[in-house]
Short mmCIF file of C-alpha atoms in Angstrom, two decimals:
data_model
loop_
_atom_site.label_atom_id
_atom_site.label_comp_id
_atom_site.label_asym_id
_atom_site.label_seq_id
_atom_site.Cartn_x
_atom_site.Cartn_y
_atom_site.Cartn_z
CA MET A 1 -30.50 -2.35 -118.61
CA ASN A 2 -27.40 -3.66 -117.02
CA ASN A 3 -27.04 -0.51 -114.98
CA GLY A 4 -30.55 -0.88 -113.74
CA ASN A 5 -29.97 -4.48 -112.69
CA ARG A 6 -26.90 -3.48 -110.76
CA ARG A 7 -28.83 -0.81 -108.88
CA ARG A 8 -31.58 -3.29 -108.02
CA GLY A 9 -28.98 -5.84 -106.81
CA ARG A 10 -27.37 -3.48 -104.24
CA ARG A 11 -28.34 -3.68 -100.56
CA ARG A 12 -28.97 -0.47 -98.73
CA TYR A 13 -27.82 -0.11 -95.07
CA ARG A 14 -29.30 2.33 -92.60
CA VAL A 15 -27.68 3.51 -89.33
CA ARG A 16 -29.99 2.21 -86.54
CA TYR A 17 -29.52 4.80 -83.79
CA ASP A 18 -32.19 3.18 -81.67
CA ARG A 19 -30.15 0.00 -81.45
CA ILE A 20 -26.98 1.94 -80.60
CA ILE A 21 -28.80 3.70 -77.79
CA ALA A 22 -30.15 0.40 -76.46
CA VAL A 23 -26.68 -1.15 -76.47
CA GLY A 24 -25.32 1.92 -74.67
CA VAL A 25 -27.97 1.65 -71.98
CA VAL A 26 -27.17 -2.03 -71.45
CA LEU A 27 -23.44 -1.27 -71.16
CA LEU A 28 -24.12 1.52 -68.66
CA VAL A 29 -26.22 -0.79 -66.49
CA MET A 30 -23.49 -3.43 -66.57
CA ILE A 31 -20.87 -0.85 -65.55
CA LEU A 32 -23.00 0.30 -62.61
CA LEU A 33 -23.59 -3.28 -61.47
CA LEU A 34 -19.88 -4.08 -61.70
CA SER A 35 -18.96 -0.93 -59.75
CA SER A 36 -21.46 -1.81 -57.02
CA CYS A 37 -20.05 -5.31 -56.76
CA VAL A 38 -16.48 -4.05 -56.45
CA LYS A 39 -17.47 -1.58 -53.72
CA GLY A 40 -19.34 -4.27 -51.79
CA CYS A 41 -16.36 -6.59 -51.88
CA SER A 42 -14.09 -3.76 -50.74
CA ASP A 43 -16.38 -2.95 -47.79
CA LYS A 44 -16.47 -6.59 -46.76
CA ASN A 45 -12.69 -6.78 -46.80
CA LYS A 46 -12.47 -3.56 -44.80
CA ASN A 47 -14.91 -4.90 -42.21
CA LYS A 48 -12.96 -8.11 -41.94
CA LYS A 49 -9.77 -6.12 -41.47
CA ASP A 50 -11.40 -3.94 -38.76
CA GLU A 51 -12.80 -7.01 -37.01
CA SER A 52 -9.40 -8.66 -37.15
CA SER A 53 -7.76 -5.54 -35.70
CA ALA A 54 -10.32 -5.28 -32.90
CA SER A 55 -9.89 -8.96 -32.18
CA SER A 56 -6.14 -8.56 -31.85
CA VAL A 57 -6.68 -5.75 -29.29
CA VAL A 58 -9.14 -7.81 -27.26
CA ASP A 59 -6.84 -10.83 -27.30
CA ASN A 60 -4.17 -8.73 -25.59
CA LEU A 61 -6.46 -7.64 -22.75
CA THR A 62 -7.16 -9.28 -19.44
CA PRO A 63 -10.84 -9.30 -18.38
CA SER A 64 -11.89 -8.41 -14.85
CA ASP A 65 -15.24 -8.99 -13.19
CA ASN A 66 -14.68 -6.17 -10.70
CA ILE A 67 -14.30 -3.16 -12.98
CA THR A 68 -16.01 -1.69 -16.02
CA VAL A 69 -14.67 0.96 -18.36
CA THR A 70 -16.35 2.74 -21.25
CA GLN A 71 -15.93 1.86 -24.93
CA PRO A 72 -12.97 3.78 -26.40
CA ASP A 73 -13.54 6.56 -28.95
CA GLY A 74 -10.62 5.47 -31.08
CA GLN A 75 -8.24 8.08 -29.72
CA ALA A 76 -4.84 6.90 -28.56
CA ALA A 77 -3.85 7.33 -24.90
CA THR A 78 -0.38 8.36 -23.75
CA ASP A 79 1.20 6.90 -20.64
CA ALA A 80 3.62 8.55 -18.21
CA ALA A 81 6.57 7.64 -20.41
CA GLY A 82 5.00 9.34 -23.44
CA GLN A 83 4.25 6.06 -25.20
CA THR A 84 0.99 5.64 -27.08
CA VAL A 85 -1.24 2.92 -25.71
CA THR A 86 -4.60 1.54 -26.80
CA GLN A 87 -7.65 2.66 -24.84
CA PRO A 88 -9.31 -0.15 -22.84
CA VAL A 89 -12.49 -1.69 -24.25
CA GLN A 90 -15.74 -2.12 -22.36
CA GLY A 91 -15.47 -4.66 -19.57
CA GLN A 92 -11.84 -5.42 -20.35
CA PRO A 93 -9.19 -2.98 -19.08
CA LEU A 94 -5.80 -2.74 -20.69
CA SER A 95 -3.43 -5.26 -19.17
CA PRO A 96 -0.19 -3.78 -17.80
CA GLU A 97 3.10 -4.92 -19.26
CA PHE A 98 5.62 -5.17 -16.44
CA THR A 99 9.23 -4.28 -15.90
CA THR A 100 11.01 -3.61 -12.59
CA GLN A 101 12.18 -0.53 -10.73
CA SER A 102 14.96 -0.60 -8.16
CA VAL A 103 13.84 1.10 -4.95
CA GLU A 104 16.03 1.82 -1.93
CA TYR A 105 14.82 0.48 1.41
CA ALA A 106 14.67 3.99 2.90
CA GLN A 107 11.87 4.84 0.48
CA ILE A 108 9.40 2.86 2.61
CA ASN A 109 9.31 6.08 4.67
CA SER A 110 8.00 8.21 1.78
CA GLY A 111 4.70 8.51 -0.04
CA ASP A 112 1.01 9.27 0.38
CA LEU A 113 0.39 6.00 2.21
CA VAL A 114 2.98 6.33 4.99
CA LEU A 115 1.47 5.17 8.28
CA VAL A 116 2.35 7.37 11.27
CA ASN A 117 1.13 6.55 14.77
CA SER A 118 2.43 5.60 18.21
CA LEU A 119 4.20 2.55 16.72
CA TYR A 120 5.64 4.00 13.52
CA SER A 121 7.35 7.37 13.62
CA TYR A 122 7.64 9.70 10.67
CA LYS A 123 11.23 9.74 9.38
CA PHE A 124 11.11 13.15 7.65
CA GLN A 125 12.54 11.55 4.51
CA GLU A 126 14.11 14.18 2.25
CA GLY A 127 11.93 14.86 -0.78
CA ASP A 128 8.86 13.15 0.63
CA ILE A 129 6.73 16.29 0.80
CA SER A 130 6.79 19.80 -0.62
CA LEU A 131 5.49 22.04 2.15
CA VAL A 132 3.63 25.19 1.14
CA THR A 133 1.31 27.44 3.13
CA VAL A 134 -2.42 26.91 2.78
CA PHE A 135 -3.07 30.65 2.91
CA ASP A 136 -0.95 31.38 -0.16
CA ASN A 137 -2.07 28.37 -2.20
CA LYS A 138 -5.77 27.85 -1.44
CA ASN A 139 -8.60 28.89 -3.73
CA SER A 140 -11.42 31.27 -2.80
CA TYR A 141 -13.86 28.59 -1.60
CA TYR A 142 -12.43 28.20 1.92
CA ALA A 143 -10.15 29.96 4.37
CA ALA A 144 -7.09 29.32 6.54
CA SER A 145 -6.85 30.37 10.18
CA ASP A 146 -3.46 31.98 9.62
CA ASN A 147 -0.74 32.36 7.02
CA VAL A 148 1.54 29.78 8.65
CA ILE A 149 -0.44 26.50 8.40
CA SER A 150 1.30 24.30 5.82
CA LEU A 151 0.54 21.12 3.91
CA ASP A 152 2.10 19.10 1.11
CA SER A 153 1.46 20.84 -2.22
CA GLU A 154 -0.35 17.82 -3.68
CA ALA A 155 -2.67 17.68 -0.67
CA ILE A 156 -3.55 21.36 -1.17
CA THR A 157 -4.18 20.85 -4.88
CA GLN A 158 -6.69 18.11 -4.10
CA LEU A 159 -8.15 20.09 -1.20
CA ASN A 160 -8.78 22.99 -3.57
CA ALA A 161 -10.67 20.67 -5.92
CA LEU A 162 -12.70 19.24 -3.03
CA MET A 163 -13.61 22.69 -1.72
CA GLU A 164 -14.60 23.90 -5.16
CA GLY A 165 -17.00 21.00 -5.47
CA TYR A 166 -18.32 21.72 -1.98
CA ALA A 167 -18.90 25.41 -2.65
CA LEU A 168 -20.66 24.77 -5.95
CA ASN A 169 -23.00 22.21 -4.37
CA VAL A 170 -23.54 23.78 -0.95
CA VAL A 171 -22.93 27.42 -1.90
CA ASN A 172 -21.06 28.69 1.14
CA ASP A 173 -17.48 29.36 2.20
CA HIS A 174 -17.78 28.51 5.89
CA ILE A 175 -14.98 25.93 5.94
CA ARG A 176 -11.58 26.86 7.34
CA VAL A 177 -8.34 24.91 7.72
CA ILE A 178 -7.37 25.32 11.37
CA GLY A 179 -4.44 22.89 11.65
CA GLY A 180 -1.86 21.19 9.47
CA TYR A 181 1.82 20.18 9.39
CA ARG A 182 3.67 20.04 12.72
CA THR A 183 7.35 20.00 13.51
CA ILE A 184 8.72 17.65 16.18
CA GLU A 185 9.08 20.61 18.53
CA ALA A 186 5.47 21.70 18.07
CA GLN A 187 4.24 18.15 18.62
CA ASN A 188 6.32 17.75 21.78
CA ASP A 189 4.78 20.96 23.13
CA LYS A 190 1.29 19.52 22.63
CA TYR A 191 2.33 16.22 24.19
CA ASN A 192 3.90 17.86 27.23
CA ASN A 193 0.84 20.08 27.67
CA GLY A 194 -1.48 17.08 27.57
CA LYS A 195 -3.08 18.13 24.29
CA SER A 196 -1.90 15.05 22.35
CA LYS A 197 -1.18 11.40 23.07
CA PHE A 198 1.63 11.34 20.55
CA GLN A 199 5.20 12.42 21.22
CA GLY A 200 7.17 14.32 18.65
CA GLY A 201 7.86 12.10 15.61
CA TYR A 202 4.76 9.97 16.14
CA SER A 203 2.08 12.37 14.96
CA ASP A 204 0.36 11.95 11.60
CA TYR A 205 0.50 15.73 11.17
CA HIS A 206 4.24 15.34 10.51
CA SER A 207 3.36 13.75 7.16
CA GLY A 208 2.08 17.08 5.80
CA ARG A 209 -1.03 15.27 4.60
CA SER A 210 -3.25 15.56 7.69
CA PHE A 211 -5.20 18.67 8.61
CA ASP A 212 -8.08 19.88 10.77
CA LEU A 213 -11.19 21.66 9.53
CA GLY A 214 -13.46 24.13 11.30
CA ILE A 215 -16.85 25.65 10.47
CA PHE A 216 -17.11 29.43 10.66
CA PRO A 217 -20.53 30.57 9.41
CA ASP A 218 -21.45 34.21 8.92
CA THR A 219 -23.85 33.96 11.85
CA GLY A 220 -24.10 31.48 14.69
CA SER A 221 -21.46 29.55 16.54
CA SER A 222 -18.15 28.36 15.15
CA GLY A 223 -16.28 25.18 15.96
CA HIS A 224 -14.68 22.00 14.68
CA TYR A 225 -16.09 20.49 11.51
CA LYS A 226 -18.95 18.04 11.92
CA PRO A 227 -20.58 16.15 9.02
CA GLU A 228 -24.02 17.51 9.76
CA GLY A 229 -26.58 19.26 7.54
CA VAL A 230 -25.14 20.84 4.43
CA TYR A 231 -21.61 20.25 5.75
CA ALA A 232 -22.06 16.48 5.37
CA TRP A 233 -21.30 16.95 1.66
CA LEU A 234 -17.59 17.11 2.48
CA ASN A 235 -17.61 13.83 4.37
CA ASP A 236 -19.68 12.14 1.67
CA ASN A 237 -17.44 13.22 -1.21
CA ALA A 238 -13.95 13.57 0.28
CA ALA A 239 -12.86 10.10 -0.84
CA SER A 240 -13.41 10.97 -4.51
CA PHE A 241 -10.68 13.58 -4.09
CA GLY A 242 -8.31 11.30 -2.15
CA PHE A 243 -9.19 12.18 1.46
CA VAL A 244 -10.27 10.03 4.41
CA VAL A 245 -11.19 10.79 8.00
CA ARG A 246 -7.95 9.95 9.80
CA PHE A 247 -9.55 8.92 13.10
CA PRO A 248 -13.01 7.54 12.25
CA GLU A 249 -15.70 6.42 14.65
CA GLY A 250 -15.24 2.97 16.14
CA LYS A 251 -11.52 2.74 15.35
CA ASP A 252 -10.07 4.20 18.56
CA SER A 253 -8.42 0.93 19.60
CA VAL A 254 -6.77 0.62 16.17
CA THR A 255 -5.60 4.20 15.60
CA GLY A 256 -4.70 4.84 19.24
CA GLU A 257 -6.54 8.16 19.06
CA GLU A 258 -10.05 9.25 20.00
CA ALA A 259 -12.41 9.42 17.04
CA ARG A 260 -12.93 12.84 15.53
CA ALA A 261 -14.60 13.89 12.32
CA TYR A 262 -12.61 17.05 11.67
CA THR A 263 -9.16 15.54 10.97
CA PHE A 264 -8.70 14.51 7.33
CA ARG A 265 -5.76 12.76 5.71
CA TYR A 266 -4.76 12.71 2.03
CA VAL A 267 -3.97 9.17 0.80
CA GLY A 268 -4.90 9.28 -2.91
CA VAL A 269 -8.16 8.56 -4.70
CA PRO A 270 -8.28 4.76 -5.09
CA HIS A 271 -7.13 4.16 -1.53
CA ALA A 272 -9.57 6.67 -0.04
CA VAL A 273 -12.46 5.24 -2.06
CA TYR A 274 -11.72 1.67 -0.98
CA MET A 275 -11.22 2.66 2.66
CA LYS A 276 -14.53 4.52 2.77
CA GLN A 277 -16.44 1.74 0.99
CA ASN A 278 -15.07 -0.85 3.42
CA ASN A 279 -15.05 1.26 6.59
CA LEU A 280 -11.29 0.98 7.08
CA CYS A 281 -8.93 3.31 8.89
CA LEU A 282 -5.40 3.79 7.54
CA GLU A 283 -3.98 1.19 9.95
CA GLU A 284 -6.43 -1.45 8.72
CA TYR A 285 -5.90 -0.60 5.07
CA THR A 286 -2.12 -0.78 5.47
CA GLU A 287 -2.49 -4.35 6.72
CA GLN A 288 -5.19 -5.46 4.30
CA ILE A 289 -3.42 -4.27 1.15
CA LYS A 290 -0.60 -6.72 1.86
CA SER A 291 -2.81 -9.56 0.62
CA TYR A 292 -2.78 -8.10 -2.92
CA THR A 293 0.11 -8.82 -5.26
CA GLN A 294 1.08 -7.93 -8.82
CA ALA A 295 -0.47 -11.19 -9.97
CA ASN A 296 -3.61 -10.60 -7.92
CA PRO A 297 -4.10 -6.83 -7.56
CA LEU A 298 -6.91 -4.94 -5.88
CA ALA A 299 -9.22 -3.36 -8.48
CA VAL A 300 -10.78 -0.02 -7.56
CA THR A 301 -13.19 2.11 -9.60
CA SER A 302 -13.85 5.79 -8.90
CA GLY A 303 -16.21 7.40 -11.40
CA THR A 304 -14.74 6.61 -14.82
CA SER A 305 -11.24 6.01 -13.42
CA VAL A 306 -9.98 2.47 -12.91
CA TYR A 307 -6.99 1.48 -10.76
CA GLN A 308 -5.07 -1.61 -9.73
CA VAL A 309 -3.25 -1.65 -6.39
CA TYR A 310 -0.77 -4.18 -5.01
CA TYR A 311 1.87 -4.59 -2.30
CA VAL A 312 5.55 -5.46 -2.57
CA ALA A 313 7.52 -6.39 0.57
CA ALA A 314 10.71 -4.37 1.00
CA ASN A 315 14.14 -6.00 1.09
CA ALA A 316 15.51 -4.67 4.36
CA ASN A 317 19.12 -5.45 3.41
CA ASN A 318 19.19 -4.19 -0.15
CA VAL A 319 17.24 -2.45 -2.88
CA THR A 320 13.87 -3.93 -3.80
CA GLU A 321 13.07 -4.78 -7.41
CA VAL A 322 9.49 -3.54 -7.57
CA PRO A 323 7.40 -4.78 -10.53
CA VAL A 324 5.85 -1.79 -12.29
CA PRO A 325 3.97 -1.37 -15.59
CA SER A 326 5.95 -0.21 -18.61
CA ASN A 327 2.87 0.92 -20.55
CA LEU A 328 0.70 2.64 -17.91
CA PRO A 329 1.08 5.43 -15.32
CA TYR A 330 1.86 4.33 -11.77
CA THR A 331 3.03 5.56 -8.36
CA ILE A 332 5.01 3.83 -5.62
CA SER A 333 4.43 4.72 -1.98
CA GLY A 334 6.15 3.35 1.06
CA ASN A 335 3.89 2.31 3.94
CA ASN A 336 6.42 3.36 6.63
CA VAL A 337 6.24 -0.21 7.98
CA ASP A 338 7.68 -2.90 5.75
CA GLY A 339 7.01 -2.41 2.07
CA PHE A 340 5.68 -0.54 -0.93
CA VAL A 341 2.23 -0.01 -2.43
CA VAL A 342 2.06 0.31 -6.22
CA THR A 343 -0.94 2.13 -7.72
CA VAL A 344 -1.53 1.65 -11.45
CA THR A 345 -3.91 3.88 -13.38
CA ILE A 346 -5.66 1.61 -15.88
CA SER A 347 -7.92 4.31 -17.29
CA GLN A 348 -9.04 7.81 -16.42
#
């Protein structure tokens, strides 16, 4: 009796697996929601960090209305000094950081932009050019009249690139270099024979950057280069490789020489592009560039490449402290007159 009452008084407990499963499902959902929230917060913080980083880059750039560069791909650029620099962003090129370089006065007589004419003689500055023969250094897309004609090695490198582009677009090898560097003696011979207006020392051919072109087709007549028919491609595209017509039409009174289409001069890409766009001969460009300073440089775009160009007057009695960028590639050329032209490569 008592045992029976005790059995009836006991409570029996069952394990409710359905409830355990339900609780487990709820916990799993909560874990997933919490994980999603944490990831979202992390992404927001990352985006804020990226935006802050991009903002800091933009804040350090100087905008320009004259030039446009493409959006960077995130890769770091390396300047001439081997330092890593940030790629420019769209519409805002990287702003140069400046230091100074001491340049001797005699260096106004060296560089791709030296002006040589009846007023300014070439000084044959040691180290200005590296003369090599066209015959031994040209590519297969053009010819040389002999194995003696010489030019500065940089001029030939760019001439090779120009002629490759010509041959691939026009598909012929009719162009030939028929004249190049001249010594004082050779120039005096031409002057004394009435074949040149310039005495020895006053010819642009002394610079090693001027040369004459001829057309020698497989059939038909040969002669000096003329920008006609398929051959016009050279004249139309030479500036993109750094070349200008040295004695262009309508500039006789400025250059002191009769206009001719077959004499080209290497000056460098940004200068050639600007001269062609603005119909300037080298004499006019030499004068015009003086109005551009480090604080107010000339901006030039050629394809995807962006440049800044400015002039620095030379100190005739001492070295000149030329402002140059510390974070970007640059070149300094004398103008053979009174100063230096600095060319900064902003992007390429």
